[in-house]
Coordinates of C-alpha atoms and ligand atoms in Angstrom, one line a residue:
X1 CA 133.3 93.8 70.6
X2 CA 134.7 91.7 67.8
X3 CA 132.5 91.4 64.9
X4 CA 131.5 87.7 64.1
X5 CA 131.8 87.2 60.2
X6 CA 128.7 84.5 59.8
X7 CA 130.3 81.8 57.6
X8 CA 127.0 79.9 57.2
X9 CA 124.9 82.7 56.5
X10 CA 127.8 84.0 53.6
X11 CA 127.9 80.2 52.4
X12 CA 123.7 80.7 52.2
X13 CA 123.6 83.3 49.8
X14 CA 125.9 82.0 47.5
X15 CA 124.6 79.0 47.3
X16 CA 121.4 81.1 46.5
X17 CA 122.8 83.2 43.6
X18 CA 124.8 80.4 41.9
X19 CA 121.0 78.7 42.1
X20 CA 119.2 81.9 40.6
X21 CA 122.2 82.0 38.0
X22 CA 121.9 78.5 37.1
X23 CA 118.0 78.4 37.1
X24 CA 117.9 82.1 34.8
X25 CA 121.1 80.9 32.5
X26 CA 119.4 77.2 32.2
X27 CA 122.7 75.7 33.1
X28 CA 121.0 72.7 35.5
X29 CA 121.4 70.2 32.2
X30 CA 124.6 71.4 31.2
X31 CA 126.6 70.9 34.4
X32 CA 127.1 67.8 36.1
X33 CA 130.3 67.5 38.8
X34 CA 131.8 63.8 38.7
X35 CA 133.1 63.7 42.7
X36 CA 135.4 60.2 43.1
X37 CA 135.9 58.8 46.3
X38 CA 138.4 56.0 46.7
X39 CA 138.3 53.7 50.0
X40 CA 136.7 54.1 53.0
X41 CA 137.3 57.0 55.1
X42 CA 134.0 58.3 57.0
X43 CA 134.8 61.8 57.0
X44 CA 135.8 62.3 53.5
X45 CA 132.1 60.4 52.7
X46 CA 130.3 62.9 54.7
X47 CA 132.1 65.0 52.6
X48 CA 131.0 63.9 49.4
X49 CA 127.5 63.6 50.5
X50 CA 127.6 67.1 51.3
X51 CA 128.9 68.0 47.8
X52 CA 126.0 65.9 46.0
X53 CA 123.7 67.7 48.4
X54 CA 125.0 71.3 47.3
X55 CA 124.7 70.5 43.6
X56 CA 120.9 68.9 44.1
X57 CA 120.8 72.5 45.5
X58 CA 121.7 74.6 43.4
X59 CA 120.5 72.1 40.3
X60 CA 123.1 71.3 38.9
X61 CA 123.7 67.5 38.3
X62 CA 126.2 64.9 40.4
X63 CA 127.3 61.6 39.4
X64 CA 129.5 59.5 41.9
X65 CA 132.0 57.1 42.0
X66 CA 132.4 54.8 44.8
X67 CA 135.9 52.6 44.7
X68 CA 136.9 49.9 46.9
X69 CA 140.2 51.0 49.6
X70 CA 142.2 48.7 47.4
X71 CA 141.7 50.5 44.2
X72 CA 144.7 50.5 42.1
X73 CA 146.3 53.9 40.9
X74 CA 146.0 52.4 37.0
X75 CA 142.1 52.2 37.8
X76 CA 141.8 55.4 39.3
X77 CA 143.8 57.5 36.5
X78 CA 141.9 55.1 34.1
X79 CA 138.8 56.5 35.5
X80 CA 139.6 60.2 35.2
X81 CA 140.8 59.6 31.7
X82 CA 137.2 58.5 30.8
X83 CA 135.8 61.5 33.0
X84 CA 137.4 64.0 31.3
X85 CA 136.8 63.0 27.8
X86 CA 133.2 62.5 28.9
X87 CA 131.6 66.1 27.6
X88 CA 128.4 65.6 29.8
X89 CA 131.0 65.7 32.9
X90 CA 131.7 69.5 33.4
X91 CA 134.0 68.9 36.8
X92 CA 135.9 66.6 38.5
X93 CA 136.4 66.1 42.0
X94 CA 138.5 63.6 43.2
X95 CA 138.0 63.6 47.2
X96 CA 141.1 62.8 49.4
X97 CA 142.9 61.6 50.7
X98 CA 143.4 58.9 48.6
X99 CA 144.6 54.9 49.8
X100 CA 148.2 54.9 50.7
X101 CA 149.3 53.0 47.2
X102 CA 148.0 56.1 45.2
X103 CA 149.9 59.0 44.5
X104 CA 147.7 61.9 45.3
X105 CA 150.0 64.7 42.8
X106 CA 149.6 61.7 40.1
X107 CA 146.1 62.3 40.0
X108 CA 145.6 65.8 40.1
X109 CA 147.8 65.9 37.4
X110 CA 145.7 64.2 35.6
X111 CA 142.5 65.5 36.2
X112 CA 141.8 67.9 32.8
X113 CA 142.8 71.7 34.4
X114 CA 139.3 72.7 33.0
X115 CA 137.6 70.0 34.9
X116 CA 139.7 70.5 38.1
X117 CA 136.8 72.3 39.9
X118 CA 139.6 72.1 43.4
X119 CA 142.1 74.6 41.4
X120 CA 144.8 72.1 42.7
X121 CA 146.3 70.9 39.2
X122 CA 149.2 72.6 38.7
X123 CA 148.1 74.6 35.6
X124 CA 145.7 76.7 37.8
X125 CA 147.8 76.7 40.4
X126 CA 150.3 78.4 38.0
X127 CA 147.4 79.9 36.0
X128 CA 146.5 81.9 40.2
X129 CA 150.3 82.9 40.5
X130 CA 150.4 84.6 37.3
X131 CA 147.3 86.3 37.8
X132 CA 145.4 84.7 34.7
X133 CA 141.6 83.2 34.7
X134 CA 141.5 79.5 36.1
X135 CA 140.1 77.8 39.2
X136 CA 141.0 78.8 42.5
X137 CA 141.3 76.4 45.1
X138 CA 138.0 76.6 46.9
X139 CA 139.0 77.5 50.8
X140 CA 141.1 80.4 49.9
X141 CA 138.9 81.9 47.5
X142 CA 135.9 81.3 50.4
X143 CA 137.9 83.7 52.5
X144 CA 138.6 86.4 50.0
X145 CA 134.4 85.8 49.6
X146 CA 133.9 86.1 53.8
X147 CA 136.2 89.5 53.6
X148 CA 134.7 91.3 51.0
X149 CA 131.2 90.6 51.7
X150 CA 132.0 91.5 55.5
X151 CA 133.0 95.0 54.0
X152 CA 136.5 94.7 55.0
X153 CA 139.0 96.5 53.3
X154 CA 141.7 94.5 51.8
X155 CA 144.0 96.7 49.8
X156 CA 147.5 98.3 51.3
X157 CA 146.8 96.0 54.4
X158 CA 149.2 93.7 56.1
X159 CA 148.3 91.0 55.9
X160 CA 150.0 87.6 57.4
X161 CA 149.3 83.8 56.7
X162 CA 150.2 81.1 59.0
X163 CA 150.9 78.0 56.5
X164 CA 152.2 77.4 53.7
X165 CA 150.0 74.2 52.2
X166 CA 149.5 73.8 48.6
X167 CA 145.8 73.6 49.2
X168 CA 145.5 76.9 52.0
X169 CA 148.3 79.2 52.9
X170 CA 150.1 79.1 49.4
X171 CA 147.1 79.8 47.3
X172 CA 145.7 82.1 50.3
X173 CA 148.4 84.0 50.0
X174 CA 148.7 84.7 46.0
X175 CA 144.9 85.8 46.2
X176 CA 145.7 88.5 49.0
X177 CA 148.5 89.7 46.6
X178 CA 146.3 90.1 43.8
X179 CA 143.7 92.7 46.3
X180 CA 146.4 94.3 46.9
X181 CA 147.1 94.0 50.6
X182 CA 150.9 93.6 51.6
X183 CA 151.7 89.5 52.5
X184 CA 153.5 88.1 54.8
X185 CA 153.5 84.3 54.9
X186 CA 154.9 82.2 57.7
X187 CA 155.1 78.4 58.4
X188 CA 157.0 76.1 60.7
X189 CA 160.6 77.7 60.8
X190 CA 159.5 81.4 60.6
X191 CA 161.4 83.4 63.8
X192 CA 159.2 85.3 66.5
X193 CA 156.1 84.0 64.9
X194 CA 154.3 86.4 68.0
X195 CA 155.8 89.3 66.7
X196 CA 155.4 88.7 63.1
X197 CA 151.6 87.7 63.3
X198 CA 151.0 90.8 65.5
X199 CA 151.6 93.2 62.5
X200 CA 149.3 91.7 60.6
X201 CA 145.8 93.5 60.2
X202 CA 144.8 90.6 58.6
X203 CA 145.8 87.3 60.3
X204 CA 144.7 83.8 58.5
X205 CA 145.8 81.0 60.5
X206 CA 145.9 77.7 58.7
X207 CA 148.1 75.4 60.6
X208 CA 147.0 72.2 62.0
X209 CA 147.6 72.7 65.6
X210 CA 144.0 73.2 68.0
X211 CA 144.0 77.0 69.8
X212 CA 147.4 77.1 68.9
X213 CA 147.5 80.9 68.2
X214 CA 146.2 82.9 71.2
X215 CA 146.1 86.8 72.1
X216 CA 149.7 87.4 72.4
X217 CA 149.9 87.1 68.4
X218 CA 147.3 89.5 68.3
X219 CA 147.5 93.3 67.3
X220 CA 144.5 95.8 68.8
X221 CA 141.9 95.4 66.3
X222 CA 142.8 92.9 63.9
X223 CA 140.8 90.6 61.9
X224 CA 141.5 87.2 62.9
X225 CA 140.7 84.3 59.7
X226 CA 140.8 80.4 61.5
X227 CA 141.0 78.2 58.9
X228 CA 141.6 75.3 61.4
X229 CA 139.1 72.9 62.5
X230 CA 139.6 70.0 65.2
X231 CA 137.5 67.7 67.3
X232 CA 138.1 68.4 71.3
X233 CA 137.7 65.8 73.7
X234 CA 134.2 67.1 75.0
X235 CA 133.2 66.5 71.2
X236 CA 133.2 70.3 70.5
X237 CA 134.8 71.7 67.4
X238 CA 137.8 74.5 67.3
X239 CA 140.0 75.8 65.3
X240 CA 143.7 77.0 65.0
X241 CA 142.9 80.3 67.1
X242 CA 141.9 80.4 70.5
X243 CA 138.8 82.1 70.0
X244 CA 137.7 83.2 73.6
X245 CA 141.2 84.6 74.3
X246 CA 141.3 86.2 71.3
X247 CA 138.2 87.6 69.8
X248 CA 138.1 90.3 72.3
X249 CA 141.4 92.0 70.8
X250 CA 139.7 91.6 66.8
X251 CA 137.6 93.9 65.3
X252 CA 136.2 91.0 63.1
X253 CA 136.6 87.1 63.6
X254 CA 135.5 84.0 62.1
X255 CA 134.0 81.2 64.6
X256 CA 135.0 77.7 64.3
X257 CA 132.1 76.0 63.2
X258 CA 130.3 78.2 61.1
X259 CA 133.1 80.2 59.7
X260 CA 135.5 79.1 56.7
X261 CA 134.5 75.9 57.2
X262 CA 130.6 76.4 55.2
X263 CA 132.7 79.1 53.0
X264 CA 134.5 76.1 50.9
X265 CA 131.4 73.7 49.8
X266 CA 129.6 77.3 48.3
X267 CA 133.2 78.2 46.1
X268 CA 133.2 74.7 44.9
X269 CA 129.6 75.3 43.9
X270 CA 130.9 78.3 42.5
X271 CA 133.9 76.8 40.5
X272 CA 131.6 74.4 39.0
X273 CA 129.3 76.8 37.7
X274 CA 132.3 78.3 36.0
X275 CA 133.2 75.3 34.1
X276 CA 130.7 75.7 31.5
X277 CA 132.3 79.4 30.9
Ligands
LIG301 P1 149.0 71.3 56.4 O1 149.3 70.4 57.5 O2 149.1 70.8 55.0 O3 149.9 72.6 56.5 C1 150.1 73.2 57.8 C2 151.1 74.4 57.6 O4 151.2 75.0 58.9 C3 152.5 74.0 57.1 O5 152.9 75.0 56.1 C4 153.3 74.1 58.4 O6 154.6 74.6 58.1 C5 152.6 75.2 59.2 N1 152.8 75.0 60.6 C6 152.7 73.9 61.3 N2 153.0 74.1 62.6 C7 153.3 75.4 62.7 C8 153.8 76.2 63.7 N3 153.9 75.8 65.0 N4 154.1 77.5 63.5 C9 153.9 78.0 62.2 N5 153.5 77.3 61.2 C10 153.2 76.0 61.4 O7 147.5 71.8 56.7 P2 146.4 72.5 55.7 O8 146.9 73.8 55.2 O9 145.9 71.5 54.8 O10 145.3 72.7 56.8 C11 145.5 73.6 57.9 C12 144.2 73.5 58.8 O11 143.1 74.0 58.1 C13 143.9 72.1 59.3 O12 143.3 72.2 60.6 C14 142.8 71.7 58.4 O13 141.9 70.7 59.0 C15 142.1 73.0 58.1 N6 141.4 73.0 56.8 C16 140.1 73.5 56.8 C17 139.4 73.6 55.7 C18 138.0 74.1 55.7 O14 137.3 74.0 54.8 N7 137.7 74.8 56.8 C19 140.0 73.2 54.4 C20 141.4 72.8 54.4 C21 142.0 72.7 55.6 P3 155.8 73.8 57.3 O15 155.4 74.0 55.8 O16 157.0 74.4 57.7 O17 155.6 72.3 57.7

């Protein structure tokens, strides 16, 4: 029987140390996360909710910044410029996506790479691939969290990634590297994806498409990562994996909900308690 790795009890007690380090360190004044949401996309405010909630938990402070769907680029960048001279505002979170007539790249760019609590700006990014100190993005990093505290080994294992995003798969990848296990990473045009994903001992799916990957990718015993998550008809959640057909062949596998999903909201809680380091 496959192991279930318990995403929502992981997420739990992070959220619980990061609290006991920020209540012991007195960090609850020093910290404040700016989160920016421009227009009016439901999910992405349940998101930010969500994120406010998290730091009320673990006391650190939120401020938020609700702009209108027809914000211009100018006001948003303007906005970021003030955030990140503002030394009460210890991170910046801009949510997205962002209205159509604003370049998303622009304005991670120009979040301050020591505010970018999401580890997208490019600085991080570069800072992951060289293997120096800087913020990770917070899904991949949520996995490395869910695999080590599951007590599974990383290092000298194969490991494959399905995707290739700048936000899952690329950064997923580079953090494997640096544990140690041997990486494969595959994406739309990769050949006998089947065979491919069925060496992997570690298989992290990330790609977009509902039960996509089912047990014929699957080698005896793996340990199956679904980063995926989808609304079904019957107003169910999945993810990228088939999970019924599959979890019987895993050793360990992570449920969609209740998996990576919880995993991402504790490392962004975690990447903000960083940025007063
Ligand atoms: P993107 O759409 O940005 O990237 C998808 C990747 O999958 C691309 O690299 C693409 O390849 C690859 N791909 C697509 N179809 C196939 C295929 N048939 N075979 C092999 N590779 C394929 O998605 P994201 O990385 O942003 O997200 C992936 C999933 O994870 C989504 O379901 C998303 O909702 C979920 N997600 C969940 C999070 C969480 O907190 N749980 C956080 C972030 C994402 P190519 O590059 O060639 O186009």
């Amino acid at each position: 029987m496959a192991k279930i790795i318990d995403g929502k009890a992981i997420s739990q007690q992070i959220k619980d140390e990061l609290k006991s380090y920020v209540e012991e360190n007195d960090l609850g004044k020093k910290l404040c996360l700016a989160v920016v949401q421009a227009g009016e996309d439901p999910a992405s405010k349940v998101y930010v909710n969500n994120k406010k909630k998290a730091c009320e938990y673990i006391g650190i402070g939120s401020q938020s910044f609700e702009l209108p769907e027809d914000t211009t680029q100018d006001e948003l960048l303007s906005l970021i410029d003030r955030l990140n001279e503002d030394e009460t505002v210890t991170g910046i979170l801009v949510q997205l996506p962002l209205p159509g007539q604003i370049d998303e790249d622009t304005v991670i760019r120009r979040i301050s790479p020591k505010k970018d609590v999401d580890g997208f700006h490019p600085m991080n990014v570069g800072a992951l691939s060289i293997g120096e100190k800087g913020f990770v993005s917070c899904t991949p990093a949520g996995i490395i969290e869910l695999l080590k505290r599951s007590d599974i080994e990383i290092e000298g294992k194969e490991c494959v990634v399905v995707g290739r995003s700048n936000i899952v798969g690329k950064p997923m990848s580079m953090l494997m590297l640096r544990e140690n296990a041997t990486v494969t990473i595959c994406h739309s045009r990769t050949r006998k994806l089947p065979e491919v994903c069925k060496r992997a001992d570690i298989l992290i799916v990330a790609i977009g498409k509902p039960k996509f990957i089912d047990h014929t990718y699957i080698k005896d015993g793996a340990v199956v990562i679904d980063v995926g998550i989808h609304r079904m008809e019957n107003g169910k959640l999945c993810g990228d994996v088939d999970y019924e057909d599959v979890a019987p062949l895993c050793s360990a596998i992570t449920p969609v909900p209740g998996g990576v999903g919880p995993m991402t909201i504790a490392m962004l809680m975690s990447n903000c308690v960083q940025a007063d380091c």
